């Protein structure tokens, strides 16, 4: 069962904050592929799917550039988002 990521978090680092904020407003259903419109950020569209891999939420973008996406997980009291 996926962990609950509900809670309050404080920034420890603001490295790549703009990318984080762009990813933050993405709406999706887990395990349902959808067309993601990234024309505002980098001029492209791609097919995207978000799945759980153990206790990490993983996004994979299928398009012109392979292996793009992000991972989101909770470790102790630290919430991570790596893209």
mmCIF file as gemmi writes it, N, C-alpha and C atoms, coordinates in Angstrom:
data_model
loop_
_atom_site.group_PDB
_atom_site.id
_atom_site.type_symbol
_atom_site.label_atom_id
_atom_site.label_alt_id
_atom_site.label_comp_id
_atom_site.label_asym_id
_atom_site.label_entity_id
_atom_site.label_seq_id
_atom_site.pdbx_PDB_ins_code
_atom_site.Cartn_x
_atom_site.Cartn_y
_atom_site.Cartn_z
_atom_site.occupancy
_atom_site.B_iso_or_equiv
_atom_site.pdbx_formal_charge
_atom_site.auth_seq_id
_atom_site.auth_asym_id
_atom_site.pdbx_PDB_model_num
ATOM 1 N N . UNK Axp A 1 ? 0.851 -1.182 0 1 0 ? 1 A 1
ATOM 2 C CA . UNK Axp A 1 ? 0 0 0 1 0 ? 1 A 1
ATOM 3 C C . UNK Axp A 1 ? 0.894 1.242 0 1 0 ? 1 A 1
ATOM 4 N N . UNK Axp A 2 ? 0.598 2.225 -0.84 1 0 ? 2 A 1
ATOM 5 C CA . UNK Axp A 2 ? 1.392 3.45 -0.89 1 0 ? 2 A 1
ATOM 6 C C . UNK Axp A 2 ? 1.331 4.206 0.437 1 0 ? 2 A 1
ATOM 7 N N . UNK Axp A 3 ? 2.434 4.868 0.8 1 0 ? 3 A 1
ATOM 8 C CA . UNK Axp A 3 ? 2.437 5.639 2.042 1 0 ? 3 A 1
ATOM 9 C C . UNK Axp A 3 ? 1.6 6.907 1.902 1 0 ? 3 A 1
ATOM 10 N N . UNK Axp A 4 ? 1.166 7.453 3.007 1 0 ? 4 A 1
ATOM 11 C CA . UNK Axp A 4 ? 0.447 8.729 2.997 1 0 ? 4 A 1
ATOM 12 C C . UNK Axp A 4 ? 1.47 9.857 2.988 1 0 ? 4 A 1
ATOM 13 N N . UNK Axp A 5 ? 1.379 10.739 2.005 1 0 ? 5 A 1
ATOM 14 C CA . UNK Axp A 5 ? 2.28 11.89 1.92 1 0 ? 5 A 1
ATOM 15 C C . UNK Axp A 5 ? 1.596 13.157 2.422 1 0 ? 5 A 1
ATOM 16 N N . UNK Axp A 6 ? 0.444 12.997 3.079 1 0 ? 6 A 1
ATOM 17 C CA . UNK Axp A 6 ? -0.297 14.125 3.605 1 0 ? 6 A 1
ATOM 18 C C . UNK Axp A 6 ? 0.432 14.689 4.818 1 0 ? 6 A 1
ATOM 19 N N . UNK Axp A 7 ? 0.575 16 4.864 1 0 ? 7 A 1
ATOM 20 C CA . UNK Axp A 7 ? 1.223 16.609 6.016 1 0 ? 7 A 1
ATOM 21 C C . UNK Axp A 7 ? 1.705 18.005 5.7 1 0 ? 7 A 1
ATOM 22 N N . UNK Axp A 8 ? 2.429 18.594 6.632 1 0 ? 8 A 1
ATOM 23 C CA . UNK Axp A 8 ? 3.011 19.918 6.456 1 0 ? 8 A 1
ATOM 24 C C . UNK Axp A 8 ? 4.509 19.76 6.316 1 0 ? 8 A 1
ATOM 25 N N . UNK Axp A 9 ? 5.113 20.482 5.363 1 0 ? 9 A 1
ATOM 26 C CA . UNK Axp A 9 ? 6.532 20.357 5.088 1 0 ? 9 A 1
ATOM 27 C C . UNK Axp A 9 ? 7.18 21.728 5.03 1 0 ? 9 A 1
ATOM 28 N N . UNK Axp A 10 ? 8.451 21.796 5.412 1 0 ? 10 A 1
ATOM 29 C CA . UNK Axp A 10 ? 9.249 23.022 5.321 1 0 ? 10 A 1
ATOM 30 C C . UNK Axp A 10 ? 10.371 22.778 4.331 1 0 ? 10 A 1
ATOM 31 N N . UNK Axp A 11 ? 10.689 23.797 3.526 1 0 ? 11 A 1
ATOM 32 C CA . UNK Axp A 11 ? 11.802 23.671 2.591 1 0 ? 11 A 1
ATOM 33 C C . UNK Axp A 11 ? 13.113 23.593 3.341 1 0 ? 11 A 1
ATOM 34 N N . UNK Axp A 12 ? 13.927 22.625 2.975 1 0 ? 12 A 1
ATOM 35 C CA . UNK Axp A 12 ? 15.283 22.519 3.496 1 0 ? 12 A 1
ATOM 36 C C . UNK Axp A 12 ? 16.228 23.079 2.436 1 0 ? 12 A 1
ATOM 37 N N . UNK Axp A 13 ? 15.872 22.848 1.171 1 0 ? 13 A 1
ATOM 38 C CA . UNK Axp A 13 ? 16.67 23.319 0.051 1 0 ? 13 A 1
ATOM 39 C C . UNK Axp A 13 ? 15.725 23.822 -1.024 1 0 ? 13 A 1
ATOM 40 N N . UNK Axp A 14 ? 16.126 24.864 -1.728 1 0 ? 14 A 1
ATOM 41 C CA . UNK Axp A 14 ? 15.29 25.396 -2.797 1 0 ? 14 A 1
ATOM 42 C C . UNK Axp A 14 ? 15.95 25.208 -4.16 1 0 ? 14 A 1
ATOM 43 N N . UNK Axp A 15 ? 16.826 24.238 -4.246 1 0 ? 15 A 1
ATOM 44 C CA . UNK Axp A 15 ? 17.478 23.936 -5.515 1 0 ? 15 A 1
ATOM 45 C C . UNK Axp A 15 ? 16.409 23.498 -6.515 1 0 ? 15 A 1
ATOM 46 N N . UNK Axp A 16 ? 16.384 24.1 -7.686 1 0 ? 16 A 1
ATOM 47 C CA . UNK Axp A 16 ? 15.418 23.79 -8.754 1 0 ? 16 A 1
ATOM 48 C C . UNK Axp A 16 ? 13.975 24.043 -8.315 1 0 ? 16 A 1
ATOM 49 N N . UNK Axp A 17 ? 13.741 25.084 -7.552 1 0 ? 17 A 1
ATOM 50 C CA . UNK Axp A 17 ? 12.412 25.388 -7.047 1 0 ? 17 A 1
ATOM 51 C C . UNK Axp A 17 ? 11.405 25.6 -8.18 1 0 ? 17 A 1
ATOM 52 N N . UNK Axp A 18 ? 11.807 26.258 -9.257 1 0 ? 18 A 1
ATOM 53 C CA . UNK Axp A 18 ? 10.878 26.487 -10.375 1 0 ? 18 A 1
ATOM 54 C C . UNK Axp A 18 ? 10.384 25.171 -10.948 1 0 ? 18 A 1
ATOM 55 N N . UNK Axp A 19 ? 11.284 24.203 -11.145 1 0 ? 19 A 1
ATOM 56 C CA . UNK Axp A 19 ? 10.87 22.892 -11.667 1 0 ? 19 A 1
ATOM 57 C C . UNK Axp A 19 ? 9.911 22.205 -10.708 1 0 ? 19 A 1
ATOM 58 N N . UNK Axp A 20 ? 10.175 22.322 -9.42 1 0 ? 20 A 1
ATOM 59 C CA . UNK Axp A 20 ? 9.294 21.73 -8.415 1 0 ? 20 A 1
ATOM 60 C C . UNK Axp A 20 ? 7.891 22.338 -8.506 1 0 ? 20 A 1
ATOM 61 N N . UNK Axp A 21 ? 7.809 23.648 -8.593 1 0 ? 21 A 1
ATOM 62 C CA . UNK Axp A 21 ? 6.508 24.304 -8.649 1 0 ? 21 A 1
ATOM 63 C C . UNK Axp A 21 ? 5.753 23.954 -9.923 1 0 ? 21 A 1
ATOM 64 N N . UNK Axp A 22 ? 6.477 23.807 -11.034 1 0 ? 22 A 1
ATOM 65 C CA . UNK Axp A 22 ? 5.806 23.392 -12.277 1 0 ? 22 A 1
ATOM 66 C C . UNK Axp A 22 ? 5.22 21.998 -12.111 1 0 ? 22 A 1
ATOM 67 N N . UNK Axp A 23 ? 5.973 21.088 -11.497 1 0 ? 23 A 1
ATOM 68 C CA . UNK Axp A 23 ? 5.508 19.714 -11.301 1 0 ? 23 A 1
ATOM 69 C C . UNK Axp A 23 ? 4.374 19.644 -10.291 1 0 ? 23 A 1
ATOM 70 N N . UNK Axp A 24 ? 4.363 20.543 -9.319 1 0 ? 24 A 1
ATOM 71 C CA . UNK Axp A 24 ? 3.401 20.527 -8.228 1 0 ? 24 A 1
ATOM 72 C C . UNK Axp A 24 ? 1.96 20.649 -8.71 1 0 ? 24 A 1
ATOM 73 N N . UNK Axp A 25 ? 1.687 21.373 -9.8 1 0 ? 25 A 1
ATOM 74 C CA . UNK Axp A 25 ? 0.29 21.6 -10.229 1 0 ? 25 A 1
ATOM 75 C C . UNK Axp A 25 ? -0.198 20.599 -11.256 1 0 ? 25 A 1
ATOM 76 N N . UNK Axp A 26 ? 0.527 19.54 -11.495 1 0 ? 26 A 1
ATOM 77 C CA . UNK Axp A 26 ? 0.153 18.497 -12.434 1 0 ? 26 A 1
ATOM 78 C C . UNK Axp A 26 ? -0.974 17.647 -11.844 1 0 ? 26 A 1
ATOM 79 N N . UNK Axp A 27 ? -2.028 17.418 -12.614 1 0 ? 27 A 1
ATOM 80 C CA . UNK Axp A 27 ? -3.129 16.556 -12.175 1 0 ? 27 A 1
ATOM 81 C C . UNK Axp A 27 ? -3.058 15.248 -12.943 1 0 ? 27 A 1
ATOM 82 N N . UNK Axp A 28 ? -3.205 14.11 -12.236 1 0 ? 28 A 1
ATOM 83 C CA . UNK Axp A 28 ? -3.109 12.811 -12.88 1 0 ? 28 A 1
ATOM 84 C C . UNK Axp A 28 ? -3.777 11.754 -12.01 1 0 ? 28 A 1
ATOM 85 N N . UNK Axp A 29 ? -4.031 10.598 -12.628 1 0 ? 29 A 1
ATOM 86 C CA . UNK Axp A 29 ? -4.471 9.41 -11.91 1 0 ? 29 A 1
ATOM 87 C C . UNK Axp A 29 ? -3.323 8.421 -11.954 1 0 ? 29 A 1
ATOM 88 N N . UNK Axp A 30 ? -3 7.831 -10.823 1 0 ? 30 A 1
ATOM 89 C CA . UNK Axp A 30 ? -1.915 6.86 -10.757 1 0 ? 30 A 1
ATOM 90 C C . UNK Axp A 30 ? -2.231 5.682 -11.671 1 0 ? 30 A 1
ATOM 91 N N . UNK Axp A 31 ? -1.223 5.268 -12.448 1 0 ? 31 A 1
ATOM 92 C CA . UNK Axp A 31 ? -1.269 4.14 -13.379 1 0 ? 31 A 1
ATOM 93 C C . UNK Axp A 31 ? -2.164 4.369 -14.595 1 0 ? 31 A 1
ATOM 94 N N . UNK Axp A 32 ? -2.507 5.629 -14.894 1 0 ? 32 A 1
ATOM 95 C CA . UNK Axp A 32 ? -3.278 5.951 -16.091 1 0 ? 32 A 1
ATOM 96 C C . UNK Axp A 32 ? -2.443 6.901 -16.942 1 0 ? 32 A 1
ATOM 97 N N . UNK Axp A 33 ? -2.058 6.436 -18.151 1 0 ? 33 A 1
ATOM 98 C CA . UNK Axp A 33 ? -1.249 7.269 -19.038 1 0 ? 33 A 1
ATOM 99 C C . UNK Axp A 33 ? -2.08 8.435 -19.56 1 0 ? 33 A 1
ATOM 100 N N . UNK Axp A 34 ? -1.44 9.601 -19.699 1 0 ? 34 A 1
ATOM 101 C CA . UNK Axp A 34 ? -2.135 10.788 -20.175 1 0 ? 34 A 1
ATOM 102 C C . UNK Axp A 34 ? -1.183 11.638 -21.003 1 0 ? 34 A 1
ATOM 103 N N . UNK Axp A 35 ? -1.748 12.525 -21.818 1 0 ? 35 A 1
ATOM 104 C CA . UNK Axp A 35 ? -0.925 13.449 -22.586 1 0 ? 35 A 1
ATOM 105 C C . UNK Axp A 35 ? -0.631 14.677 -21.728 1 0 ? 35 A 1
ATOM 106 N N . UNK Axp A 36 ? 0.655 14.943 -21.529 1 0 ? 36 A 1
ATOM 107 C CA . UNK Axp A 36 ? 1.081 16.081 -20.721 1 0 ? 36 A 1
ATOM 108 C C . UNK Axp A 36 ? 1.506 17.205 -21.658 1 0 ? 36 A 1
ATOM 109 N N . UNK Axp A 37 ? 0.94 18.369 -21.451 1 0 ? 37 A 1
ATOM 110 C CA . UNK Axp A 37 ? 1.253 19.53 -22.281 1 0 ? 37 A 1
ATOM 111 C C . UNK Axp A 37 ? 2.314 20.376 -21.583 1 0 ? 37 A 1
ATOM 112 N N . UNK Axp A 38 ? 3.542 20.309 -22.077 1 0 ? 38 A 1
ATOM 113 C CA . UNK Axp A 38 ? 4.658 21.037 -21.493 1 0 ? 38 A 1
ATOM 114 C C . UNK Axp A 38 ? 5.097 22.204 -22.378 1 0 ? 38 A 1
ATOM 115 N N . UNK Axp A 39 ? 4.197 22.644 -23.269 1 0 ? 39 A 1
ATOM 116 C CA . UNK Axp A 39 ? 4.565 23.734 -24.183 1 0 ? 39 A 1
ATOM 117 C C . UNK Axp A 39 ? 4.939 25.008 -23.441 1 0 ? 39 A 1
ATOM 118 N N . UNK Axp A 40 ? 4.357 25.259 -22.291 1 0 ? 40 A 1
ATOM 119 C CA . UNK Axp A 40 ? 4.679 26.462 -21.525 1 0 ? 40 A 1
ATOM 120 C C . UNK Axp A 40 ? 6.11 26.402 -21 1 0 ? 40 A 1
ATOM 121 N N . UNK Axp A 41 ? 6.556 25.222 -20.585 1 0 ? 41 A 1
ATOM 122 C CA . UNK Axp A 41 ? 7.893 25.115 -19.992 1 0 ? 41 A 1
ATOM 123 C C . UNK Axp A 41 ? 8.992 24.874 -21.012 1 0 ? 41 A 1
ATOM 124 N N . UNK Axp A 42 ? 8.781 23.917 -21.932 1 0 ? 42 A 1
ATOM 125 C CA . UNK Axp A 42 ? 9.865 23.624 -22.873 1 0 ? 42 A 1
ATOM 126 C C . UNK Axp A 42 ? 9.39 23.304 -24.293 1 0 ? 42 A 1
ATOM 127 N N . UNK Axp A 43 ? 8.138 23.662 -24.607 1 0 ? 43 A 1
ATOM 128 C CA . UNK Axp A 43 ? 7.655 23.574 -25.981 1 0 ? 43 A 1
ATOM 129 C C . UNK Axp A 43 ? 7.297 22.192 -26.489 1 0 ? 43 A 1
ATOM 130 N N . UNK Axp A 44 ? 6.989 21.25 -25.627 1 0 ? 44 A 1
ATOM 131 C CA . UNK Axp A 44 ? 6.678 19.91 -26.105 1 0 ? 44 A 1
ATOM 132 C C . UNK Axp A 44 ? 5.463 19.316 -25.402 1 0 ? 44 A 1
ATOM 133 N N . UNK Axp A 45 ? 4.948 18.24 -26.003 1 0 ? 45 A 1
ATOM 134 C CA . UNK Axp A 45 ? 3.923 17.409 -25.398 1 0 ? 45 A 1
ATOM 135 C C . UNK Axp A 45 ? 4.497 16.012 -25.295 1 0 ? 45 A 1
ATOM 136 N N . UNK Axp A 46 ? 4.035 15.226 -24.343 1 0 ? 46 A 1
ATOM 137 C CA . UNK Axp A 46 ? 4.516 13.854 -24.221 1 0 ? 46 A 1
ATOM 138 C C . UNK Axp A 46 ? 3.445 13.001 -23.549 1 0 ? 46 A 1
ATOM 139 N N . UNK Axp A 47 ? 3.613 11.693 -23.655 1 0 ? 47 A 1
ATOM 140 C CA . UNK Axp A 47 ? 2.762 10.755 -22.938 1 0 ? 47 A 1
ATOM 141 C C . UNK Axp A 47 ? 3.426 10.483 -21.59 1 0 ? 47 A 1
ATOM 142 N N . UNK Axp A 48 ? 2.659 10.592 -20.524 1 0 ? 48 A 1
ATOM 143 C CA . UNK Axp A 48 ? 3.198 10.485 -19.174 1 0 ? 48 A 1
ATOM 144 C C . UNK Axp A 48 ? 2.398 9.467 -18.381 1 0 ? 48 A 1
ATOM 145 N N . UNK Axp A 49 ? 3.103 8.734 -17.523 1 0 ? 49 A 1
ATOM 146 C CA . UNK Axp A 49 ? 2.433 7.821 -16.6 1 0 ? 49 A 1
ATOM 147 C C . UNK Axp A 49 ? 3.109 7.94 -15.232 1 0 ? 49 A 1
ATOM 148 N N . UNK Axp A 50 ? 2.291 7.934 -14.186 1 0 ? 50 A 1
ATOM 149 C CA . UNK Axp A 50 ? 2.771 8.011 -12.811 1 0 ? 50 A 1
ATOM 150 C C . UNK Axp A 50 ? 2.367 6.721 -12.107 1 0 ? 50 A 1
ATOM 151 N N . UNK Axp A 51 ? 3.334 6.062 -11.475 1 0 ? 51 A 1
ATOM 152 C CA . UNK Axp A 51 ? 3.076 4.789 -10.799 1 0 ? 51 A 1
ATOM 153 C C . UNK Axp A 51 ? 3.755 4.788 -9.429 1 0 ? 51 A 1
ATOM 154 N N . UNK Axp A 52 ? 3.359 3.824 -8.605 1 0 ? 52 A 1
ATOM 155 C CA . UNK Axp A 52 ? 4.056 3.592 -7.338 1 0 ? 52 A 1
ATOM 156 C C . UNK Axp A 52 ? 5.1 2.524 -7.582 1 0 ? 52 A 1
ATOM 157 N N . UNK Axp A 53 ? 6.335 2.761 -7.174 1 0 ? 53 A 1
ATOM 158 C CA . UNK Axp A 53 ? 7.394 1.753 -7.15 1 0 ? 53 A 1
ATOM 159 C C . UNK Axp A 53 ? 7.82 1.647 -5.697 1 0 ? 53 A 1
ATOM 160 N N . UNK Axp A 54 ? 7.352 0.591 -5.047 1 0 ? 54 A 1
ATOM 161 C CA . UNK Axp A 54 ? 7.503 0.426 -3.605 1 0 ? 54 A 1
ATOM 162 C C . UNK Axp A 54 ? 6.917 1.655 -2.923 1 0 ? 54 A 1
ATOM 163 N N . UNK Axp A 55 ? 7.699 2.477 -2.246 1 0 ? 55 A 1
ATOM 164 C CA . UNK Axp A 55 ? 7.143 3.639 -1.557 1 0 ? 55 A 1
ATOM 165 C C . UNK Axp A 55 ? 7.504 4.96 -2.243 1 0 ? 55 A 1
ATOM 166 N N . UNK Axp A 56 ? 7.812 4.891 -3.538 1 0 ? 56 A 1
ATOM 167 C CA . UNK Axp A 56 ? 8.124 6.104 -4.296 1 0 ? 56 A 1
ATOM 168 C C . UNK Axp A 56 ? 7.097 6.311 -5.395 1 0 ? 56 A 1
ATOM 169 N N . UNK Axp A 57 ? 6.643 7.543 -5.534 1 0 ? 57 A 1
ATOM 170 C CA . UNK Axp A 57 ? 5.765 7.924 -6.631 1 0 ? 57 A 1
ATOM 171 C C . UNK Axp A 57 ? 6.672 8.287 -7.795 1 0 ? 57 A 1
ATOM 172 N N . UNK Axp A 58 ? 6.526 7.595 -8.927 1 0 ? 58 A 1
ATOM 173 C CA . UNK Axp A 58 ? 7.453 7.744 -10.042 1 0 ? 58 A 1
ATOM 174 C C . UNK Axp A 58 ? 6.702 8.196 -11.287 1 0 ? 58 A 1
ATOM 175 N N . UNK Axp A 59 ? 7.203 9.263 -11.919 1 0 ? 59 A 1
ATOM 176 C CA . UNK Axp A 59 ? 6.632 9.789 -13.155 1 0 ? 59 A 1
ATOM 177 C C . UNK Axp A 59 ? 7.609 9.517 -14.29 1 0 ? 59 A 1
ATOM 178 N N . UNK Axp A 60 ? 7.112 8.936 -15.382 1 0 ? 60 A 1
ATOM 179 C CA . UNK Axp A 60 ? 7.931 8.688 -16.56 1 0 ? 60 A 1
ATOM 180 C C . UNK Axp A 60 ? 7.27 9.379 -17.743 1 0 ? 60 A 1
ATOM 181 N N . UNK Axp A 61 ? 8.033 10.245 -18.413 1 0 ? 61 A 1
ATOM 182 C CA . UNK Axp A 61 ? 7.563 10.93 -19.619 1 0 ? 61 A 1
ATOM 183 C C . UNK Axp A 61 ? 8.087 10.18 -20.834 1 0 ? 61 A 1
ATOM 184 N N . UNK Axp A 62 ? 7.183 9.803 -21.74 1 0 ? 62 A 1
ATOM 185 C CA . UNK Axp A 62 ? 7.56 9.091 -22.957 1 0 ? 62 A 1
ATOM 186 C C . UNK Axp A 62 ? 7.447 10.075 -24.11 1 0 ? 62 A 1
ATOM 187 N N . UNK Axp A 63 ? 8.581 10.446 -24.669 1 0 ? 63 A 1
ATOM 188 C CA . UNK Axp A 63 ? 8.552 11.431 -25.745 1 0 ? 63 A 1
ATOM 189 C C . UNK Axp A 63 ? 9.891 11.521 -26.436 1 0 ? 63 A 1
ATOM 190 N N . UNK Axp A 64 ? 10.206 12.728 -26.921 1 0 ? 64 A 1
ATOM 191 C CA . UNK Axp A 64 ? 11.428 12.957 -27.684 1 0 ? 64 A 1
ATOM 192 C C . UNK Axp A 64 ? 12.685 12.648 -26.883 1 0 ? 64 A 1
ATOM 193 N N . UNK Axp A 65 ? 12.669 12.964 -25.593 1 0 ? 65 A 1
ATOM 194 C CA . UNK Axp A 65 ? 13.834 12.746 -24.741 1 0 ? 65 A 1
ATOM 195 C C . UNK Axp A 65 ? 13.529 11.575 -23.804 1 0 ? 65 A 1
ATOM 196 N N . UNK Axp A 66 ? 14.3 10.474 -23.904 1 0 ? 66 A 1
ATOM 197 C CA . UNK Axp A 66 ? 14.019 9.311 -23.046 1 0 ? 66 A 1
ATOM 198 C C . UNK Axp A 66 ? 14.399 9.563 -21.593 1 0 ? 66 A 1
ATOM 199 N N . UNK Axp A 67 ? 13.743 8.809 -20.704 1 0 ? 67 A 1
ATOM 200 C CA . UNK Axp A 67 ? 14.06 8.796 -19.267 1 0 ? 67 A 1
ATOM 201 C C . UNK Axp A 67 ? 13.882 10.136 -18.571 1 0 ? 67 A 1
ATOM 202 N N . UNK Axp A 68 ? 12.9 10.918 -18.977 1 0 ? 68 A 1
ATOM 203 C CA . UNK Axp A 68 ? 12.587 12.151 -18.254 1 0 ? 68 A 1
ATOM 204 C C . UNK Axp A 68 ? 11.469 11.853 -17.275 1 0 ? 68 A 1
ATOM 205 N N . UNK Axp A 69 ? 11.413 12.62 -16.213 1 0 ? 69 A 1
ATOM 206 C CA . UNK Axp A 69 ? 10.364 12.449 -15.222 1 0 ? 69 A 1
ATOM 207 C C . UNK Axp A 69 ? 10.857 12.855 -13.853 1 0 ? 69 A 1
ATOM 208 N N . UNK Axp A 70 ? 10.239 12.282 -12.818 1 0 ? 70 A 1
ATOM 209 C CA . UNK Axp A 70 ? 10.607 12.617 -11.453 1 0 ? 70 A 1
ATOM 210 C C . UNK Axp A 70 ? 10.253 11.482 -10.507 1 0 ? 70 A 1
ATOM 211 N N . UNK Axp A 71 ? 10.819 11.537 -9.291 1 0 ? 71 A 1
ATOM 212 C CA . UNK Axp A 71 ? 10.512 10.616 -8.196 1 0 ? 71 A 1
ATOM 213 C C . UNK Axp A 71 ? 10.171 11.447 -6.974 1 0 ? 71 A 1
ATOM 214 N N . UNK Axp A 72 ? 9.195 10.98 -6.212 1 0 ? 72 A 1
ATOM 215 C CA . UNK Axp A 72 ? 8.692 11.717 -5.049 1 0 ? 72 A 1
ATOM 216 C C . UNK Axp A 72 ? 8.541 10.706 -3.918 1 0 ? 72 A 1
ATOM 217 N N . UNK Axp A 73 ? 9.177 10.957 -2.762 1 0 ? 73 A 1
ATOM 218 C CA . UNK Axp A 73 ? 9.074 10.014 -1.652 1 0 ? 73 A 1
ATOM 219 C C . UNK Axp A 73 ? 9.31 10.704 -0.32 1 0 ? 73 A 1
ATOM 220 N N . UNK Axp A 74 ? 8.906 10.006 0.72 1 0 ? 74 A 1
ATOM 221 C CA . UNK Axp A 74 ? 9.048 10.481 2.086 1 0 ? 74 A 1
ATOM 222 C C . UNK Axp A 74 ? 10.081 9.606 2.775 1 0 ? 74 A 1
ATOM 223 N N . UNK Axp A 75 ? 11.082 10.245 3.403 1 0 ? 75 A 1
ATOM 224 C CA . UNK Axp A 75 ? 12.114 9.528 4.139 1 0 ? 75 A 1
ATOM 225 C C . UNK Axp A 75 ? 12.231 10.173 5.508 1 0 ? 75 A 1
ATOM 226 N N . UNK Axp A 76 ? 11.739 9.478 6.526 1 0 ? 76 A 1
ATOM 227 C CA . UNK Axp A 76 ? 11.663 10.097 7.847 1 0 ? 76 A 1
ATOM 228 C C . UNK Axp A 76 ? 10.678 11.251 7.783 1 0 ? 76 A 1
ATOM 229 N N . UNK Axp A 77 ? 11.125 12.449 8.128 1 0 ? 77 A 1
ATOM 230 C CA . UNK Axp A 77 ? 10.271 13.632 8.044 1 0 ? 77 A 1
ATOM 231 C C . UNK Axp A 77 ? 10.614 14.512 6.844 1 0 ? 77 A 1
ATOM 232 N N . UNK Axp A 78 ? 11.426 13.97 5.913 1 0 ? 78 A 1
ATOM 233 C CA . UNK Axp A 78 ? 11.838 14.74 4.754 1 0 ? 78 A 1
ATOM 234 C C . UNK Axp A 78 ? 11.114 14.246 3.518 1 0 ? 78 A 1
ATOM 235 N N . UNK Axp A 79 ? 10.473 15.159 2.785 1 0 ? 79 A 1
ATOM 236 C CA . UNK Axp A 79 ? 9.786 14.838 1.534 1 0 ? 79 A 1
ATOM 237 C C . UNK Axp A 79 ? 10.711 15.202 0.383 1 0 ? 79 A 1
ATOM 238 N N . UNK Axp A 80 ? 10.986 14.239 -0.487 1 0 ? 80 A 1
ATOM 239 C CA . UNK Axp A 80 ? 11.901 14.45 -1.602 1 0 ? 80 A 1
ATOM 240 C C . UNK Axp A 80 ? 11.159 14.502 -2.921 1 0 ? 80 A 1
ATOM 241 N N . UNK Axp A 81 ? 11.632 15.334 -3.828 1 0 ? 81 A 1
ATOM 242 C CA . UNK Axp A 81 ? 11.18 15.362 -5.219 1 0 ? 81 A 1
ATOM 243 C C . UNK Axp A 81 ? 12.427 15.555 -6.049 1 0 ? 81 A 1
ATOM 244 N N . UNK Axp A 82 ? 12.771 14.556 -6.841 1 0 ? 82 A 1
ATOM 245 C CA . UNK Axp A 82 ? 13.951 14.611 -7.693 1 0 ? 82 A 1
ATOM 246 C C . UNK Axp A 82 ? 13.489 14.457 -9.128 1 0 ? 82 A 1
ATOM 247 N N . UNK Axp A 83 ? 13.949 15.392 -9.971 1 0 ? 83 A 1
ATOM 248 C CA . UNK Axp A 83 ? 13.581 15.291 -11.385 1 0 ? 83 A 1
ATOM 249 C C . UNK Axp A 83 ? 14.814 15.231 -12.245 1 0 ? 83 A 1
